Coordinates of C-alpha atoms in Angstrom, one line a residue:
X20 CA -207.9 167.2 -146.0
X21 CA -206.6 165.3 -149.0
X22 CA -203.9 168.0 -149.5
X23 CA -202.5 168.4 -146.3
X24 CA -202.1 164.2 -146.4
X25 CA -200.8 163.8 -149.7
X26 CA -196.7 163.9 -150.7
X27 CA -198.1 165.6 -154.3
X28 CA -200.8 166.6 -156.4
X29 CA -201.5 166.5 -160.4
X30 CA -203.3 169.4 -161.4
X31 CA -204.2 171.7 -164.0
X32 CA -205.4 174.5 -161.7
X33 CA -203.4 177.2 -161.6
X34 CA -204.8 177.9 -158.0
X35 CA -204.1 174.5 -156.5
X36 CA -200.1 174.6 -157.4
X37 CA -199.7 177.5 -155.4
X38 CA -201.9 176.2 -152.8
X39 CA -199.9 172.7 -153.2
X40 CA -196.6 174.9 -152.6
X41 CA -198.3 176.8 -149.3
X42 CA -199.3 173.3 -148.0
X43 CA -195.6 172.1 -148.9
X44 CA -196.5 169.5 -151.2
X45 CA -194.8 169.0 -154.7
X46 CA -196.8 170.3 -157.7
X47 CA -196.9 168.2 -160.8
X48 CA -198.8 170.6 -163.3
X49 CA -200.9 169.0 -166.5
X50 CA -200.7 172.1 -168.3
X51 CA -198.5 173.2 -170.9
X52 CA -197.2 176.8 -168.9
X53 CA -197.6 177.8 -165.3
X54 CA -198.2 181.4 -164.4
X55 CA -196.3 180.3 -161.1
X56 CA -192.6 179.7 -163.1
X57 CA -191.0 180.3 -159.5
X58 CA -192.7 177.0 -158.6
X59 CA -191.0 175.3 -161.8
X60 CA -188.0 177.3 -161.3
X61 CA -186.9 176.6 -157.6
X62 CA -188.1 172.9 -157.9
X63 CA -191.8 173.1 -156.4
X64 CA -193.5 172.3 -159.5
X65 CA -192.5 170.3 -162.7
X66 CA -194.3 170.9 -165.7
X67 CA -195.8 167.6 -167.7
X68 CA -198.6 168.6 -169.9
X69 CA -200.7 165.7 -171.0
X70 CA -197.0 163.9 -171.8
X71 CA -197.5 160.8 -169.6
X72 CA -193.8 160.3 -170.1
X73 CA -193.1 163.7 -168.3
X74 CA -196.1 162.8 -165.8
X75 CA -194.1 159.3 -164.6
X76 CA -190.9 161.2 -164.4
X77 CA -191.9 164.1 -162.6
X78 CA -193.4 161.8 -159.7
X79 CA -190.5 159.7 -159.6
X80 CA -188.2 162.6 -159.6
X81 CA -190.8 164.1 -156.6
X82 CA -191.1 161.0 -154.7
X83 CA -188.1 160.4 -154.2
X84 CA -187.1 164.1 -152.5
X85 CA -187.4 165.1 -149.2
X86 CA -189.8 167.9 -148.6
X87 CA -187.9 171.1 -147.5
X88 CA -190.0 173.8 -148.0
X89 CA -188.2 176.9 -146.1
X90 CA -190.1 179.7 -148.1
X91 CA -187.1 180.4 -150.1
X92 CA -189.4 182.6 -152.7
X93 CA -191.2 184.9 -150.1
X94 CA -189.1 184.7 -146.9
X95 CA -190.5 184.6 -143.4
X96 CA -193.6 186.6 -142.1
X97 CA -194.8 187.7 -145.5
X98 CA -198.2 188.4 -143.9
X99 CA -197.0 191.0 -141.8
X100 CA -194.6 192.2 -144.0
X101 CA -197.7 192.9 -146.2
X102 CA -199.9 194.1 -143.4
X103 CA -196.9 197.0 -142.4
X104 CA -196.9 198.4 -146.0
X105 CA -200.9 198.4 -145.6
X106 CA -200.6 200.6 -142.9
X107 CA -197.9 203.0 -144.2
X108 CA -200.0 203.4 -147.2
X109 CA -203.2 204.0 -145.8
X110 CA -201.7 205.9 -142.6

């Protein structure tokens, strides 16, 4: 529940900032890497670290976007994209 009414979450999970980005919420990530740079690189996710500097702007920068999540990194129906190749591979 807090997720789906939140604008953005601070985290250091790298499960919740793909979560964050499936609930289309911005990501603001307290860890020095991401294994999710597609987050970071199409604008999903910022990176801040510890930095509270880079924390501030990041949410400032976040807050003050509109969210407009089309799925630009998977396209539409990924599930059933995924579920055809399932059943081609395992006849």
């Amino acid at each position: 529940a807090l997720l789906k009414n939140c604008k953005m979450v601070v985290t250091d999970s790298g499960g919740l900032q793909k979560e964050a980005f499936f609930n289309q919420k911005f990501c603001i990530v307290a860890r020095t890497e991401t294994e999710w740079v597609e987050l970071v690189e199409n604008n999903f996710a910022a990176i801040a670290g510890s930095d509270y500097k880079k924390i501030i702007s990041a949410f400032h920068s976040f807050d003050k976007k509109e969210l407009s999540f089309d799925m630009p990194l998977y396209g539409n129906k990924v599930g059933e994209k995924i579920y055809n190749e399932i059943v081609k591979l395992v006849g």
